[in-house]
């Protein structure tokens, strides 16, 4: 599966992520430990990937004002629209090809 992602690189883009109305899913964050959905108005799906783009964890419908923590050895996080994981039948161990948009 290939997913076109907008890469959020600056501190502020990563901090605000999808809270910023200019950013629409899917977006890629390169960050350690976890993400939050504070101040978001809608749930999102989240994929956690290895450097080789293997899915190692996922979260379905992460609600607003929530946290998603993970092992710091992983750092590639893809935030997706709610329902994307189920709709595309993504499973742990799948390889996701990322097409980057800056």
Short mmCIF file of C-alpha atoms in Angstrom, two decimals:
data_model
loop_
_atom_site.label_atom_id
_atom_site.label_comp_id
_atom_site.label_asym_id
_atom_site.label_seq_id
_atom_site.Cartn_x
_atom_site.Cartn_y
_atom_site.Cartn_z
CA UNK A 1 0.00 0.00 0.00
CA UNK A 2 1.21 3.52 -0.80
CA UNK A 3 0.15 6.53 1.26
CA UNK A 4 0.86 10.11 0.18
CA UNK A 5 1.90 12.01 3.30
CA UNK A 6 2.66 15.62 4.06
CA UNK A 7 5.86 15.71 6.10
CA UNK A 8 5.69 18.00 9.13
CA UNK A 9 9.26 19.02 9.92
CA UNK A 10 9.33 22.15 12.05
CA UNK A 11 8.82 22.13 15.80
CA UNK A 12 5.59 24.12 15.51
CA UNK A 13 4.19 22.03 12.66
CA UNK A 14 4.82 18.89 14.71
CA UNK A 15 3.45 20.49 17.87
CA UNK A 16 0.21 21.53 16.22
CA UNK A 17 -0.01 18.72 13.64
CA UNK A 18 -3.60 18.29 12.53
CA UNK A 19 -4.83 20.97 14.94
CA UNK A 20 -3.62 23.41 12.26
CA UNK A 21 -6.45 23.70 9.73
CA UNK A 22 -3.88 23.98 6.92
CA UNK A 23 -2.74 20.40 7.54
CA UNK A 24 -5.03 17.63 6.37
CA UNK A 25 -4.42 13.92 6.89
CA UNK A 26 -2.39 11.98 6.13
CA UNK A 27 0.65 13.61 7.71
CA UNK A 28 3.99 12.15 8.78
CA UNK A 29 5.62 13.14 12.05
CA UNK A 30 9.09 12.05 13.03
CA UNK A 31 8.96 12.12 16.79
CA UNK A 32 9.75 9.89 19.77
CA UNK A 33 7.66 8.65 22.71
CA UNK A 34 4.16 9.72 21.66
CA UNK A 35 1.64 12.10 20.20
CA UNK A 36 -1.40 13.93 21.53
CA UNK A 37 -4.73 15.00 20.07
CA UNK A 38 -5.32 17.98 22.34
CA UNK A 39 -7.58 20.63 20.80
CA UNK A 40 -8.46 18.46 17.81
CA UNK A 41 -12.12 18.33 16.86
CA UNK A 42 -12.23 14.83 15.42
CA UNK A 43 -10.71 11.36 15.97
CA UNK A 44 -7.83 10.10 13.83
CA UNK A 45 -6.22 6.78 12.98
CA UNK A 46 -2.49 6.48 13.71
CA UNK A 47 0.19 4.16 12.31
CA UNK A 48 3.58 3.67 13.95
CA UNK A 49 6.27 2.55 11.50
CA UNK A 50 9.84 1.31 11.63
CA UNK A 51 12.55 2.92 9.50
CA UNK A 52 11.75 0.20 6.95
CA UNK A 53 8.07 1.29 6.89
CA UNK A 54 6.77 -1.78 8.70
CA UNK A 55 3.66 -1.22 10.80
CA UNK A 56 4.55 -2.04 14.42
CA UNK A 57 1.59 -0.43 16.20
CA UNK A 58 -1.62 1.37 15.35
CA UNK A 59 -4.46 3.20 16.97
CA UNK A 60 -7.99 3.24 15.60
CA UNK A 61 -10.12 6.34 16.20
CA UNK A 62 -7.80 8.13 18.64
CA UNK A 63 -10.21 10.56 20.25
CA UNK A 64 -9.57 14.27 20.76
CA UNK A 65 -7.71 15.15 23.99
CA UNK A 66 -5.93 11.77 24.09
CA UNK A 67 -2.36 10.47 24.12
CA UNK A 68 -0.73 7.66 22.13
CA UNK A 69 2.58 6.55 23.67
CA UNK A 70 5.03 4.07 22.14
CA UNK A 71 8.59 2.81 22.51
CA UNK A 72 11.15 5.52 21.66
CA UNK A 73 13.00 3.21 19.26
CA UNK A 74 10.21 4.01 16.79
CA UNK A 75 9.76 7.51 15.45
CA UNK A 76 7.72 7.44 12.23
CA UNK A 77 4.09 8.31 12.95
CA UNK A 78 1.44 8.64 10.26
CA UNK A 79 -1.76 10.45 11.26
CA UNK A 80 -4.70 9.45 9.07
CA UNK A 81 -8.38 10.21 8.75
CA UNK A 82 -10.60 8.22 11.08
CA UNK A 83 -11.47 4.81 9.62
CA UNK A 84 -8.51 4.67 7.19
CA UNK A 85 -6.90 1.63 8.84
CA UNK A 86 -10.07 -0.47 8.76
CA UNK A 87 -11.08 0.69 5.27
CA UNK A 88 -7.66 -0.32 3.89
CA UNK A 89 -7.34 -3.50 6.00
CA UNK A 90 -3.94 -2.47 7.40
CA UNK A 91 -2.41 -4.94 9.84
CA UNK A 92 0.66 -5.14 12.11
CA UNK A 93 3.60 -6.28 9.96
CA UNK A 94 2.35 -4.64 6.75
CA UNK A 95 4.82 -2.54 4.78
CA UNK A 96 3.58 0.96 3.95
CA UNK A 97 5.19 2.82 1.06
CA UNK A 98 5.24 6.51 1.88
CA UNK A 99 5.14 9.08 -0.91
CA UNK A 100 6.48 12.28 0.62
CA UNK A 101 5.09 15.76 0.03
CA UNK A 102 6.83 18.70 1.68
#
